[in-house]
Coordinates of C-alpha atoms and ligand atoms in Angstrom, one line a residue:
X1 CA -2.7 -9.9 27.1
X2 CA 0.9 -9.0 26.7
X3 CA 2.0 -5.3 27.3
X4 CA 1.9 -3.8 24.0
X5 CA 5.0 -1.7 23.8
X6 CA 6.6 0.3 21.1
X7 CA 9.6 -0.3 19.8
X8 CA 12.7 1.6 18.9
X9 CA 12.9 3.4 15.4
X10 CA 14.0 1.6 13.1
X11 CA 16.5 4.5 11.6
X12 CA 17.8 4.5 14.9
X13 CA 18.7 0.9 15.1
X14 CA 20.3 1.1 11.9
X15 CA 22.6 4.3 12.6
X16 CA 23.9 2.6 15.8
X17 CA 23.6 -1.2 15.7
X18 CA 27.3 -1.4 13.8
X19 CA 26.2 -4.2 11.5
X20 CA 24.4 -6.3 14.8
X21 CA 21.2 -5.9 14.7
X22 CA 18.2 -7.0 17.4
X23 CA 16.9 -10.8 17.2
X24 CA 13.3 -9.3 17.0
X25 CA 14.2 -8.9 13.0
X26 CA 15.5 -12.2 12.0
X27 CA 13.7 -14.3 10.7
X28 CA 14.7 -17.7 12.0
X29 CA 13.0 -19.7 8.7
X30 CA 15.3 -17.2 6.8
X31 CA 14.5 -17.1 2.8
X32 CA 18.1 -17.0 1.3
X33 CA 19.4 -13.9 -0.1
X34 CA 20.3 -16.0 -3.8
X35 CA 16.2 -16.7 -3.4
X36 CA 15.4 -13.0 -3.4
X37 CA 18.2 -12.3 -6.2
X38 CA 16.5 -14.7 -8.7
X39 CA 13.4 -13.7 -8.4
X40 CA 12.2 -12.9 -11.5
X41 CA 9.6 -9.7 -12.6
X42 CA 6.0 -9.9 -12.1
X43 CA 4.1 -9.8 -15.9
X44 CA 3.9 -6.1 -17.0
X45 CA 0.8 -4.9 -16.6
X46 CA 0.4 -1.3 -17.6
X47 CA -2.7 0.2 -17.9
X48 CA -3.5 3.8 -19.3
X49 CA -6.2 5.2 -17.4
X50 CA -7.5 7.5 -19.3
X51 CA -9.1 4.5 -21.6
X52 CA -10.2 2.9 -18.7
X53 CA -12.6 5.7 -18.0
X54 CA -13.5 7.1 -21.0
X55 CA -16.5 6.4 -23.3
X56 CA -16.4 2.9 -24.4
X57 CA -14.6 2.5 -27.7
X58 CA -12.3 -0.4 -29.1
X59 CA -9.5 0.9 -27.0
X60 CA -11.4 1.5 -24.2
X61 CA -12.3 -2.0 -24.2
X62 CA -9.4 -3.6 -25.1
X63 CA -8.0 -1.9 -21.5
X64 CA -10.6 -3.1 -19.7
X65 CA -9.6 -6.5 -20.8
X66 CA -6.3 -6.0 -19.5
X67 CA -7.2 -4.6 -16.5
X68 CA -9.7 -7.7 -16.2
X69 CA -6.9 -10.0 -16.6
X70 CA -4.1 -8.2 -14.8
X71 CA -6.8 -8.3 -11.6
X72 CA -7.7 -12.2 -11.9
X73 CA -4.1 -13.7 -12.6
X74 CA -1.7 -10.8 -10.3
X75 CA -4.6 -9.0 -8.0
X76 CA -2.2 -5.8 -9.1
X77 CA -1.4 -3.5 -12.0
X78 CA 0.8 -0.3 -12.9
X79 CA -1.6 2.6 -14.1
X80 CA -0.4 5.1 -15.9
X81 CA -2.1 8.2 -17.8
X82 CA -3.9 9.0 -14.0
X83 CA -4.2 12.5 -14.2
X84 CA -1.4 13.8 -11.5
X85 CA 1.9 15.4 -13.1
X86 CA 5.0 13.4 -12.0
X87 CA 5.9 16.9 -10.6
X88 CA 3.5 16.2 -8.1
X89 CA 4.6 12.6 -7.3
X90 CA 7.9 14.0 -7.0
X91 CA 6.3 16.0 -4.2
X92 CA 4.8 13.2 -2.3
X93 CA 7.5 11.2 -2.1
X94 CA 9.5 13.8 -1.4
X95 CA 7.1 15.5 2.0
X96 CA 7.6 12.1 3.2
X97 CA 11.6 11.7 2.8
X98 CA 11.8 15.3 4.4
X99 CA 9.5 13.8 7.3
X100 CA 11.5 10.8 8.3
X101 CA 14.8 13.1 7.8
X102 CA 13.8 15.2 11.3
X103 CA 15.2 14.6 14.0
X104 CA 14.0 12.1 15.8
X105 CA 12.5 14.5 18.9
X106 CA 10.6 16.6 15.7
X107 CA 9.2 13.2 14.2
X108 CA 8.1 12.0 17.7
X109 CA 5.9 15.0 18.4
X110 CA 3.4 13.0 15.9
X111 CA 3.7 9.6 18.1
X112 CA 1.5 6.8 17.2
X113 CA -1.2 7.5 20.8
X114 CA -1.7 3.9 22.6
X115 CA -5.0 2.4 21.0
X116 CA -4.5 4.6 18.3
X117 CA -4.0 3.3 14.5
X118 CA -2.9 7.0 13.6
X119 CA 1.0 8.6 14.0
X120 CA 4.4 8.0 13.6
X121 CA 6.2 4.8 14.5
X122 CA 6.8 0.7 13.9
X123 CA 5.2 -2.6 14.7
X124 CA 3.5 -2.7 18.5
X125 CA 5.3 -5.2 20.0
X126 CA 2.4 -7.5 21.1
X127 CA 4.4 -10.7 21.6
X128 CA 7.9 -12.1 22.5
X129 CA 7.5 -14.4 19.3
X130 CA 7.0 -11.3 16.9
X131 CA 9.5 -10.8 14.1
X132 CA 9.2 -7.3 13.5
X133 CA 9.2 -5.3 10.2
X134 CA 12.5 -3.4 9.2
X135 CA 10.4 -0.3 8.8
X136 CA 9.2 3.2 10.6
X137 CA 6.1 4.3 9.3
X138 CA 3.5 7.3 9.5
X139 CA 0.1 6.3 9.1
X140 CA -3.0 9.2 9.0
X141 CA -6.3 8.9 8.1
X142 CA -7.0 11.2 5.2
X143 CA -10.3 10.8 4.4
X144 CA -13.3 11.3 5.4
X145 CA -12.3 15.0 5.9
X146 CA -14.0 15.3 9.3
X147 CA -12.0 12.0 10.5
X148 CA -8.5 13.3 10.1
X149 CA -6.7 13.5 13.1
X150 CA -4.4 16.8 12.6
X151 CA -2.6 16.5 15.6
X152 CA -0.4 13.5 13.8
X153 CA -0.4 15.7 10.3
X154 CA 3.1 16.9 10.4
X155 CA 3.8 20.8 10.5
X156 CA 7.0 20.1 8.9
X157 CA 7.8 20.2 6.1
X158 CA 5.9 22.5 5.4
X159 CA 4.4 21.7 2.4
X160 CA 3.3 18.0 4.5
X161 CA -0.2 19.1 4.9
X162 CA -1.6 21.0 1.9
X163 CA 0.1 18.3 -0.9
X164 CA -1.5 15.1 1.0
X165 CA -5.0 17.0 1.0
X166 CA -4.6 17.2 -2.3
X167 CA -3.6 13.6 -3.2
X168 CA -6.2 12.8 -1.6
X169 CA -8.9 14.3 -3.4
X170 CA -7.5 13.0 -6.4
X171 CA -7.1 9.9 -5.2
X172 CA -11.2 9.8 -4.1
X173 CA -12.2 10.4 -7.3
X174 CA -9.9 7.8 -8.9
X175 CA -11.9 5.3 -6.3
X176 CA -15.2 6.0 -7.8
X177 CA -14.0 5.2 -11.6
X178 CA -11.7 2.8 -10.8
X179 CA -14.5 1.0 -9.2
X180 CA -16.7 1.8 -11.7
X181 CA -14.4 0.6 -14.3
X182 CA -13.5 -2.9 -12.3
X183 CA -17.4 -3.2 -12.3
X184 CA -17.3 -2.4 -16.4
X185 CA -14.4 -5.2 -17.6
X186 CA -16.6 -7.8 -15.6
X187 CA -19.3 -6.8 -17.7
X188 CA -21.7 -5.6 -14.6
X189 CA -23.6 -2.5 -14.2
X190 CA -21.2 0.3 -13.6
X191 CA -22.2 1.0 -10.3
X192 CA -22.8 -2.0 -8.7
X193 CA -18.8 -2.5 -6.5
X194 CA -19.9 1.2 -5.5
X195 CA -23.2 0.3 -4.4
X196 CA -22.0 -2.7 -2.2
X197 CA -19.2 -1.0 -1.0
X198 CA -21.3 1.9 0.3
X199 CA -21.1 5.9 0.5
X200 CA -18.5 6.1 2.7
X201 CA -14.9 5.6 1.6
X202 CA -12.2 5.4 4.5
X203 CA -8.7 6.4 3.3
X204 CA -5.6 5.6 5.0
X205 CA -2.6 6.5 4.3
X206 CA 0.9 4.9 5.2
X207 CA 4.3 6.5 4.3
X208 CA 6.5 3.6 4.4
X209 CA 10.3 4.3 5.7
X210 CA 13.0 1.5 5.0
X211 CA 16.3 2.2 6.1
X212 CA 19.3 0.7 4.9
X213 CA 19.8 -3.4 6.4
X214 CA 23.3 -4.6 7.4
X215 CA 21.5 -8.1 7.0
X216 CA 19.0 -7.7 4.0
X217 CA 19.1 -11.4 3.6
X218 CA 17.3 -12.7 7.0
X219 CA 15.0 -9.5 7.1
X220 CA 12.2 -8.0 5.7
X221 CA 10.7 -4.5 5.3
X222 CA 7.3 -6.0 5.2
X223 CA 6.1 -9.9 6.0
X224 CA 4.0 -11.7 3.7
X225 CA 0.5 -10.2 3.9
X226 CA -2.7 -9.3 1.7
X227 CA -4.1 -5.8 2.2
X228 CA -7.8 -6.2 4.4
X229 CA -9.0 -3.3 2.2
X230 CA -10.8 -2.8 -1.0
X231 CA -7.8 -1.6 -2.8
X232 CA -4.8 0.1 -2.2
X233 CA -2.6 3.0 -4.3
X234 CA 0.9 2.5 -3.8
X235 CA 3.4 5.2 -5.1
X236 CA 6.7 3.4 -4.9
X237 CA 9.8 4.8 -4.4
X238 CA 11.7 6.1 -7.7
X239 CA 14.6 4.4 -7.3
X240 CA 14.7 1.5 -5.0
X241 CA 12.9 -1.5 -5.6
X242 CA 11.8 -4.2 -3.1
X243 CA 8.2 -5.0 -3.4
X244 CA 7.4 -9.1 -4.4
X245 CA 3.7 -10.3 -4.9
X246 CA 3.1 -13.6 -4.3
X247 CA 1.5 -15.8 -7.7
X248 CA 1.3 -20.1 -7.6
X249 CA 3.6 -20.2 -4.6
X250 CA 6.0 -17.8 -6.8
X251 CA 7.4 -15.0 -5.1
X252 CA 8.3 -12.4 -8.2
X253 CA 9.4 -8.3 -8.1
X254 CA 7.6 -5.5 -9.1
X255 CA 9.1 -3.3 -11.3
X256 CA 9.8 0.5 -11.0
X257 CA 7.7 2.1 -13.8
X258 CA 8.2 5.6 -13.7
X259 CA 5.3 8.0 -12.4
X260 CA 2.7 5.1 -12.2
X261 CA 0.8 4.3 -9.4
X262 CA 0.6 0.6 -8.3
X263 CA -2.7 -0.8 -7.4
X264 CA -3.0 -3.7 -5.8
X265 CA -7.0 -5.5 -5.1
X266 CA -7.3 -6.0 -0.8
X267 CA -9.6 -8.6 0.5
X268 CA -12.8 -6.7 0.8
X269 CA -12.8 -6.3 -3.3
X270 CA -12.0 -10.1 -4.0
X271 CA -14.7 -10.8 -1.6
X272 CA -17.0 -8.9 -3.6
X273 CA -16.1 -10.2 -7.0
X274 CA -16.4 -13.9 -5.5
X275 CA -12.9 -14.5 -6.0
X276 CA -12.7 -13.1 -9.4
X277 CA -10.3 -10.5 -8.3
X278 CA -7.5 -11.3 -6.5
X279 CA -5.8 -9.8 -3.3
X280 CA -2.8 -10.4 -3.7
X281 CA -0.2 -12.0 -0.8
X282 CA 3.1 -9.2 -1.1
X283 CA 5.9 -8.5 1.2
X284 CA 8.8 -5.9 0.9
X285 CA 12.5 -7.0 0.6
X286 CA 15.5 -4.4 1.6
X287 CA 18.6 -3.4 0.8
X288 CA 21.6 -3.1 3.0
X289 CA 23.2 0.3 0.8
X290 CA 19.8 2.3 -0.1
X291 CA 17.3 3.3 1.7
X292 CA 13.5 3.1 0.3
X293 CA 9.9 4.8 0.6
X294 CA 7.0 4.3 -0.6
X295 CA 3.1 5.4 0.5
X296 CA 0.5 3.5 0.3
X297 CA -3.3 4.5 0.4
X298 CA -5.8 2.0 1.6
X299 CA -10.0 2.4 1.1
X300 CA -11.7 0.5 2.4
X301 CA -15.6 0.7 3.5
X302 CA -17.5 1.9 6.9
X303 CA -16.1 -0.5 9.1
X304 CA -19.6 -1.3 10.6
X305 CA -21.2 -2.2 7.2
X306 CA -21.2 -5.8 6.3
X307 CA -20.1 -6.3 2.7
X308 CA -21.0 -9.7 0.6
X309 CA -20.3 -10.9 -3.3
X310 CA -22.2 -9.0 -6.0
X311 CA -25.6 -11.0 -7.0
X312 CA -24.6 -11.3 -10.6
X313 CA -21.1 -12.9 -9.8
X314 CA -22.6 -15.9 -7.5
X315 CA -23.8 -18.4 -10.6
X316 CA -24.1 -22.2 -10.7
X317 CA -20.9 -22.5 -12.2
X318 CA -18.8 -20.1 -9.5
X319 CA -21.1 -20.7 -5.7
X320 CA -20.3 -18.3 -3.5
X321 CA -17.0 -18.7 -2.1
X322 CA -16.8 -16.4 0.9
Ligands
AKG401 O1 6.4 -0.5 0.5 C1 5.8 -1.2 -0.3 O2 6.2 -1.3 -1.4 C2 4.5 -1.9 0.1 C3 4.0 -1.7 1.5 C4 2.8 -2.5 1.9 O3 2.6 -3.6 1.4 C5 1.8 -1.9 2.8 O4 2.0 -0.7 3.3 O5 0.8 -2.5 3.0
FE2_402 FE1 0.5 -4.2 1.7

């Protein structure tokens, strides 16, 4: 095993490189910048939550049919109508901007530990080969409630604390009916994704820093992966776009819509759905003028409990894929 080091900021490579910037970022298979300006704009798929979880009725249903659809073709959808004012949003996004705008000696106080997922920094440098990810990051986990790890929870700003509690709770109950909902458009018993998931729900959150790229066209703010989670809440940034999911060997953008939440399906949930739901392949492209954040929450289940695919979705028709 190779040392695993940290490396430098990211914000601070970019405020003294003077347009150079490390090898570790290129990517030598480069995907030219014309390929990431022609990328067209993933189907719009904006769903209004508050049908999704109310009584059934024909709207309700005809909601749940998109959000059906929008998870078997795109793994991901825009969901608006959640409950949370964009006033709040506003505040998210904005905790997190005033985090990664301290000075670097306030910011490192809340240093990712060695063996530790939690705190502030970038990719571990595991090998030589690695092409690292234009990006600084701060990762806590928020719930359980008895698993947060304060000692990384910023003191400034400070607002930091008290707003993410909050998102959090909302964001624990929107599990529950999203889940139950995702259970209802397949036409299964409303609690059965809950049941296999189990009681606990592990939340993760990661506020996502990108800073301006001299080089935008051989680098990326994130590579190509698939969330390993049941399902992750993105709040994107207001302004700056740069996420791409991945459909048919496509790469195509997601758009800004204003005060939704993205949602994207992570292995765990396409694994229970037999491959009915997709997780989506994504990456995030950057910008050499703007910077960009965004924070993303993943749940996923007790890591000790073995999930499977629901009963009702293994059939003679669709054998169980995983
Ligand atoms: O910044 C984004 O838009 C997406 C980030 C992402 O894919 C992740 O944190 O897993
Ligand atoms: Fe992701």
């Amino acid at each position: 095993m190779e040392e695993v080091l940290q490396s430098k900021p990211v914000q601070e490579i970019a405020l003294s490189c003077n347009g150079e910037i490390p090898e570790q970022f290129i990517h030598k298979d480069g995907f030219p910048q014309s390929k990431v300006d022609s990328v067209s704009y993933m189907d719009d798929f904006v769903i209004d939550f508050s049908l999704v979880f109310s009584p059934s009725s024909p709207e309700s249903d005809h909601e749940l049919g998109k959000l059906r659809s929008s998870l078997s073709q795109w793994g991901c959808f825009q969901a608006v109508n959640h409950g949370m004012t964009n006033d709040f949003l506003d505040k998210i996004r904005e905790v997190g901007k005033q985090f990664f705008a301290l000075p670097l000696e306030e910011k490192q106080k809340y240093s990712r530990g060695i063996d530790d997922w939690d705190g502030y920094g970038n990719d571990a440098v595991v090998s030589k080969q690695q092409t690292l990810d234009w990006m600084d990051r701060l990762y806590l986990t928020v719930n359980p409630e008895n698993q947060r790890k304060l000692k990384y929870w910023p003191e400034k700003p400070v607002a930091f604390r008290e707003i993410i509690h909050e998102y959090t709770l909302k964001l624990r109950v929107i599990f529950d009916l999203l889940m139950k909902a995702m259970a209802r458009s397949l036409n299964l018993d409303d609690n059965c994704f809950l049941k296999e998931h189990g009681d606990m729900v592990t939340m993760f959150a990661r506020f996502n820093f990108y800073p301006p790229c001299p080089t935008p066209e051989s680098v990326l703010g994130v590579k190509p992966h698939a969330d390993g989670v049941t399902f992750t809440v993105l709040l994107q940034d207001k302004e700056v776009e740069g996420l791409q999911v991945l459909k048919d060997d496509q790469w195509f953008k997601v758009p800004i819509v204003p005060d939704a939440l993205f949602i994207n399906v992570g292995d765990m949930l396409e694994i229970m759905s037999n491959g009915i739901l997709k997780s989506p392949v994504h990456r995030v492209v950057i910008n050499s003028e703007r910077e960009r954040i965004s924070v993303a929450v993943f749940s996923f289940s007790d890591p000790d409990r073995v999930v499977g695919q629901l009963a009702g979705l293994v059939t003679d028709d669709r054998p169980q894929m995983y």
